[in-house]
Amino acid sequence: MRSDDRPAPATAAAAFPTRRWLLPSAVAAELDPESGPFARSGGRPRRTVRDWLVDFTCFVLAVVLGLLVADTLTEQEDLPGSLLVADQLLGALSCAAVWLRRRLPVGLAAATIPFGFLSTTSAGACAIALFTLAVHRPFRYVAWIGGLQLAVTPLLLRVRPDPDLEYGPAVVWTVLLVLAVGGWGMLVRSRRQLMLSLRDRARRAETEARLRAEQAQRLAREAIAREMHDVLAHRLTLLSVHAGALEFRPDAPREEIVRAAGVIRESAHEALQDLREIIGVLRAGEPDDAGRPQPTLAALDGLVAESREAGMKVVLDQRVTDPAAVPSSVGRTAYRITQECLTNTRKHAPGAEAAVTVAGAPGEGLTVTVRNPAPEGDVPSVPGSGQGLIGLTERATLTGGRLQHGPREDGGFEVRAWLPWPRTA
């Protein structure tokens, strides 16, 4: 098997089955939303090990920042003890609410605005809530809630001034901090979306590659089926015609019986040889045009001679001065059309004379016409697939030509094909 025929993974995420726990739960659920240990459950993706570590780190960071702010509050002697206790209680509550940041990012970020206004120790939880909102929700949510935080910042610092900084620098510092936290969260979100986009592209590329491989296999099988029909139908009709002649004329002269038996033996041998070659192509997994010589227009004389030896009346009128100059694809199509038409004549009009006309020139195209009169007497029933003319039309269309077929006024049948023959430079 060739390297480009090897099956690709079912999904792009299947290439990293042991690293899924290192991804955020939202990303892991998007990569494999239907199954897996981190698939969506109840509308939410299950937390990964990384999620637990990050959530714990955010909680500890909120607590540490809250304790640092609480130390600055205890140094202010003019603050009443009840206000200090209430500030710390609200800070502890906001830190505990950090564990809800994945489930309710918008609600938590909105709730931290009044918490941050009433409690200075909630500053760490407010920053983490804004960061989570920027990671998990689109920019419009960040703009509304972040803008509201920026709007209340001057009022907050006016009511609860920073003991270490003046009002102006404190406002600028707080605004820059809010912008930095929101920008960092949006950067993380954009990176995650980029990763999901790349994985989605990889999925689509794998799917397209699989579809292309399936289409190539289908086209190869159709080509082999057409080849099998064209080659074997010609041989088997010879067998059927001569076997039928021996059946209906057992008292025929010995010379005719010997000749018919020889044709049957030779046709059966050639049919087995063709079938063996086609089966070999199927086992190889790909069509191998170089494995057996393909017929060209120059082989048309041999085809007509073979049909005449089988007792068929064939008149060949070839008006192409140099058959070897015909392009191989056009010549092969003309040969297959003639072969199929002669096969159909033997099957449906036994004893009738088939007239084959081939004419054309470079720049004008190649015209192939096969006609036969109406058969005389009853026509024996010969089984067939009924797909021969459809296959001929498809062959002609694939080469850029056209094919017409139908009964004639005298009761016979005619097939006319035109195939392109470009003028050489």
C-alpha positions in Angstrom: 0.0 0.0 0.0 1.2 3.5 -0.9 1.9 6.0 1.9 -0.9 8.3 0.7 -3.4 5.4 0.8 -2.9 4.7 4.5 -6.0 5.5 6.5 -5.9 8.7 8.5 -7.0 9.0 12.1 -10.7 9.3 12.6 -10.4 12.8 14.2 -7.6 15.3 14.7 -8.0 15.0 18.4 -7.4 11.3 18.3 -3.7 11.9 17.8 -3.4 13.2 21.4 -5.4 10.8 23.5 -3.0 10.9 26.5 -2.7 14.7 26.7 -6.4 15.5 26.8 -6.2 16.1 30.6 -3.7 19.0 29.9 -6.3 20.9 27.9 -9.1 23.2 29.2 -12.4 21.4 29.6 -14.0 23.6 27.0 -11.4 22.8 24.4 -11.4 19.1 25.3 -15.2 19.0 24.9 -15.0 20.8 21.6 -12.5 18.3 20.3 -14.6 15.3 21.3 -18.1 16.5 22.2 -19.9 13.1 22.1 -17.6 10.8 24.0 -14.6 10.7 26.2 -14.0 11.4 29.9 -14.4 15.2 29.4 -17.5 15.2 27.2 -20.3 17.6 27.9 -22.5 16.4 30.8 -25.7 18.3 31.5 -24.8 21.1 29.1 -21.3 21.8 30.6 -18.0 20.1 29.9 -16.5 18.1 32.7 -13.4 19.6 34.4 -10.1 18.3 33.5 -7.1 17.9 35.8 -5.8 21.2 34.4 -9.0 22.9 35.2 -8.8 21.8 38.9 -5.2 23.0 39.1 -6.0 26.4 37.5 -9.1 26.9 39.6 -7.2 26.1 42.8 -4.4 28.5 41.7 -6.9 31.3 41.0 -8.6 30.7 44.4 -5.2 30.9 46.2 -4.2 34.0 44.2 -7.5 35.7 45.2 -7.0 34.8 48.9 -3.3 36.0 48.8 -4.3 39.3 47.2 -7.1 39.7 49.6 -4.8 39.1 52.6 -2.3 41.7 51.3 -5.1 44.2 51.0 -6.3 43.3 54.4 -2.9 44.1 55.9 -3.0 47.6 54.4 -6.5 48.0 56.0 -5.4 47.0 59.4 -2.7 49.7 59.3 -5.4 52.4 59.0 -6.2 53.3 62.6 -9.2 55.4 61.7 -11.2 52.5 60.3 -13.8 51.0 62.7 -13.4 47.3 63.6 -16.9 46.4 62.3 -16.1 47.9 58.9 -12.9 45.9 58.8 -14.6 42.7 59.7 -17.4 43.3 57.1 -14.8 44.0 54.5 -13.0 40.8 55.2 -16.2 38.7 55.3 -17.2 40.0 51.8 -13.7 39.4 50.6 -13.8 35.8 51.8 -17.2 35.3 50.2 -15.9 36.7 46.9 -12.9 34.4 47.1 -15.1 31.4 47.7 -17.2 32.4 44.7 -14.2 32.0 42.5 -15.0 28.3 42.3 -18.1 29.3 40.2 -16.1 31.2 37.6 -16.5 28.5 34.9 -20.2 27.9 35.5 -21.3 31.5 35.9 -18.6 33.8 34.4 -21.0 36.6 33.5 -22.9 36.5 36.8 -19.7 36.3 38.9 -18.1 39.2 37.0 -21.2 41.3 37.4 -21.5 40.5 41.2 -17.9 41.4 41.9 -18.6 45.0 40.9 -20.7 45.8 44.0 -18.4 43.5 46.0 -15.3 45.4 44.9 -17.1 48.7 45.8 -18.0 47.5 49.3 -14.9 45.4 50.1 -11.3 46.2 49.3 -10.2 42.6 50.0 -12.3 41.5 47.0 -9.8 43.1 44.6 -8.2 39.8 43.7 -11.5 38.0 43.2 -12.7 40.9 41.0 -9.6 40.7 38.8 -9.9 36.9 38.4 -13.6 37.2 37.6 -12.9 39.8 34.8 -10.1 37.5 33.5 -12.5 34.5 33.4 -15.1 36.6 31.7 -12.7 37.6 28.9 -11.6 34.0 28.4 -15.0 32.4 28.3 -17.3 35.0 26.7 -17.2 37.3 23.7 -15.8 40.8 23.7 -19.2 42.5 24.2 -19.5 41.0 27.7 -16.0 42.2 28.6 -16.8 45.6 27.2 -19.9 46.1 29.3 -18.7 44.7 32.6 -15.1 46.0 32.2 -16.4 49.4 31.2 -18.6 49.5 34.2 -15.7 48.6 36.5 -13.7 51.5 34.9 -16.6 53.8 35.3 -16.9 53.2 39.1 -13.1 53.2 39.7 -12.9 57.0 40.2 -15.8 56.9 42.6 -14.4 53.9 44.4 -11.0 55.5 45.0 -12.8 58.7 46.1 -14.8 56.9 48.7 -12.0 54.4 49.7 -8.7 56.2 48.8 -5.5 54.2 48.5 -3.3 54.9 51.6 0.0 54.7 49.6 -0.9 56.5 46.4 -2.5 59.8 45.6 -5.9 59.9 43.9 -4.7 60.6 40.3 -2.0 57.9 40.2 -4.2 55.5 41.9 -7.0 55.9 39.3 -4.5 55.5 36.5 -2.9 52.4 38.1 -6.3 50.8 38.6 -7.5 51.5 35.1 -4.3 50.0 33.6 -4.7 47.0 35.8 -8.3 46.4 34.7 -7.2 46.8 31.0 -4.3 44.5 31.5 -6.4 41.7 33.0 -9.1 42.0 30.4 -6.6 42.1 27.6 -4.8 39.0 28.9 -8.1 37.1 29.1 -9.0 38.0 25.5 -5.5 36.9 24.4 -6.0 33.5 26.0 -9.4 33.3 24.4 -8.1 34.1 21.0 -5.3 31.5 21.3 -7.9 28.8 22.3 -10.1 29.8 19.3 -7.1 29.6 17.1 -6.2 26.1 18.4 -9.8 24.9 17.8 -9.8 26.4 14.4 -6.6 24.6 13.5 -8.0 21.3 14.8 -11.2 21.9 12.9 -9.2 22.5 9.7 -7.3 19.3 10.4 -10.5 17.4 10.8 -11.9 18.8 7.5 -8.6 18.0 5.8 -8.7 14.4 7.0 -12.4 14.1 6.0 -11.6 15.5 2.5 -8.6 13.2 2.2 -10.8 10.2 3.1 -13.5 11.3 0.6 -10.9 11.8 -2.1 -9.5 8.4 -1.4 -12.9 6.8 -1.5 -13.7 8.7 -4.8 -10.4 7.5 -6.3 -11.2 3.9 -5.3 -14.7 4.2 -6.7 -13.4 5.6 -10.0 -10.8 2.9 -10.2 -13.4 0.2 -9.6 -15.7 1.8 -12.3 -12.8 1.8 -14.7 -12.0 -1.8 -14.0 -15.7 -2.7 -14.3 -15.9 -1.0 -17.7 -12.7 -2.8 -18.8 -14.1 -6.1 -17.6 -17.4 -5.5 -19.5 -15.7 -4.5 -22.7 -13.2 -7.3 -22.8 -15.2 -10.2 -21.4 -18.4 -9.4 -23.2 -16.7 -9.6 -26.5 -15.2 -13.0 -25.7 -18.3 -14.5 -24.1 -20.6 -13.5 -26.9 -18.3 -15.5 -29.2 -18.7 -18.5 -26.9 -22.5 -18.0 -26.8 -22.9 -17.7 -30.6 -20.8 -20.7 -31.5 -22.2 -22.8 -28.6 -25.7 -21.9 -29.8 -24.7 -22.9 -33.4 -23.5 -26.3 -32.2 -26.6 -26.8 -30.2 -29.0 -25.9 -33.1 -27.0 -27.7 -35.8 -25.6 -30.9 -34.4 -25.5 -32.3 -37.9 -23.2 -29.6 -39.3 -20.2 -30.7 -41.3 -17.2 -31.8 -39.3 -15.1 -28.9 -40.6 -17.6 -26.3 -39.2 -17.8 -28.1 -35.9 -14.1 -28.2 -35.5 -13.8 -24.6 -36.4 -16.5 -23.6 -34.0 -14.9 -25.7 -31.2 -11.6 -24.0 -31.9 -13.1 -20.6 -31.6 -14.8 -21.6 -28.4 -11.6 -23.0 -27.0 -9.6 -19.9 -28.0 -12.2 -17.4 -26.8 -12.5 -19.2 -23.5 -8.7 -19.2 -23.1 -8.5 -15.5 -23.9 -11.4 -14.7 -21.6 -9.7 -16.5 -18.7 -6.5 -14.6 -19.5 -8.2 -11.3 -19.5 -10.1 -12.2 -16.3 -6.8 -13.2 -14.7 -5.2 -9.9 -15.6 -8.2 -7.9 -14.3 -8.3 -9.9 -11.0 -4.6 -9.1 -10.7 -5.3 -5.4 -11.0 -8.0 -5.7 -8.3 -5.6 -7.5 -6.0 -3.0 -4.9 -6.5 -5.4 -2.3 -5.3 -5.0 0.2 -8.1 -5.5 0.2 -11.9 -2.3 -0.6 -13.7 -2.6 0.5 -17.3 1.1 -0.4 -17.9 0.5 -4.0 -16.8 -1.2 -5.0 -20.1 -1.0 -3.3 -23.5 -4.0 -1.1 -24.2 -5.7 -1.3 -27.6 -5.4 1.6 -30.0 -7.0 2.5 -33.3 -4.3 0.5 -35.1 -5.6 -2.6 -33.4 -9.0 -2.2 -35.0 -8.1 -4.3 -38.0 -7.2 -7.2 -35.6 -10.6 -6.8 -33.9 -12.5 -7.0 -37.2 -10.4 -10.0 -38.3 -11.1 -11.8 -35.1 -14.9 -11.2 -35.6 -14.7 -12.4 -39.2 -12.9 -15.6 -38.1 -15.8 -16.2 -35.7 -18.2 -16.2 -38.6 -19.4 -12.6 -38.3 -19.9 -10.4 -41.4 -18.0 -7.1 -40.8 -17.2 -4.4 -43.4 -14.5 -2.0 -42.2 -14.2 1.4 -43.9 -11.2 3.1 -42.3 -10.5 6.5 -43.7 -7.8 7.5 -41.3 -4.5 7.6 -43.2 -2.3 7.2 -40.2 -4.0 5.4 -37.3 -0.9 5.6 -35.2 -1.1 9.4 -35.2 -4.5 9.3 -33.3 -4.0 10.0 -29.6 -3.9 6.9 -27.5 -6.9 7.8 -25.4 -9.0 8.6 -28.4 -7.9 5.5 -30.3 -8.6 3.3 -27.2 -12.1 4.8 -26.9 -12.8 4.2 -30.6 -11.6 0.6 -30.3 -13.8 0.0 -27.2 -16.9 1.5 -29.0 -16.4 -0.6 -32.0 -15.8 -3.7 -29.9 -19.0 -3.2 -27.9 -21.0 -2.5 -31.0 -19.8 -5.7 -32.7 -20.6 -7.6 -29.5 -24.1 -6.2 -29.4 -24.6 -7.0 -33.1 -23.6 -10.6 -32.5 -26.0 -10.8 -29.5 -29.1 -9.0 -30.9 -28.7 -9.3 -34.7 -26.9 -12.6 -35.4 -26.1 -13.2 -39.0 -26.5 -9.5 -39.9 -23.6 -7.6 -41.5 -22.0 -4.9 -39.4 -20.6 -1.9 -41.2 -17.9 0.0 -39.3 -16.7 3.4 -40.6 -13.9 5.3 -39.0 -12.9 8.7 -40.4 -11.3 11.9 -39.2 -8.3 14.2 -39.2 -6.4 16.3 -36.7 -8.5 19.4 -35.8 -11.7 17.8 -37.2 -12.1 15.0 -34.7 -12.6 11.2 -35.1 -15.9 9.8 -36.2 -16.8 6.2 -35.5 -20.0 4.8 -37.0 -21.3 1.2 -36.5 -24.5 0.1 -38.1 -26.3 -3.1 -38.8 -29.6 -4.0 -40.6 -32.5 -5.7 -38.9 -31.9 -9.4 -38.1 -33.6 -12.0 -40.2 -35.8 -14.5 -38.4 -36.1 -15.0 -34.6 -33.3 -13.7 -32.5 -32.1 -16.0 -29.7 -32.2 -14.6 -26.3 -28.7 -13.7 -25.1 -28.4 -12.5 -21.5 -26.9 -9.0 -21.0 -26.6 -6.3 -18.4 -28.1 -3.5 -20.5 -25.3 -1.1 -19.5 -23.1 -1.4 -22.6 -24.5 1.7 -24.4 -24.5 3.7 -21.2 -20.8 2.8 -20.7 -20.0 3.8 -24.3 -21.7 7.2 -23.8 -19.7 7.7 -20.6 -16.5 6.8 -22.3 -17.1 9.3 -25.1 -18.1 12.0 -22.7 -15.0 11.5 -20.6 -12.8 12.0 -23.6 -14.6 15.2 -24.5 -16.7 13.7 -27.3 -20.3 12.6 -27.8 -22.2 9.4 -28.7 -25.6 8.9 -30.2 -27.4 5.6 -30.8 -30.8 4.4 -31.8 -32.8 2.3 -34.3 -32.8 3.1 -38.0 -35.8 3.4 -40.3 -35.1 0.0 -41.9 -35.3 -1.7 -38.5 -31.5 -1.8 -37.9 -29.4 -0.1 -35.3 -26.8 2.6 -35.5 -24.2 4.0 -33.2 -22.4 7.2 -34.1 -19.6 8.7 -32.0 -17.5 11.8 -32.4 -14.2 12.0 -30.4 -11.9 15.1 -30.3 -8.6 14.9 -32.2 -6.7 18.0 -31.5 -4.4 19.5 -34.1 -0.7 19.0 -33.2 1.5 22.1 -33.0 
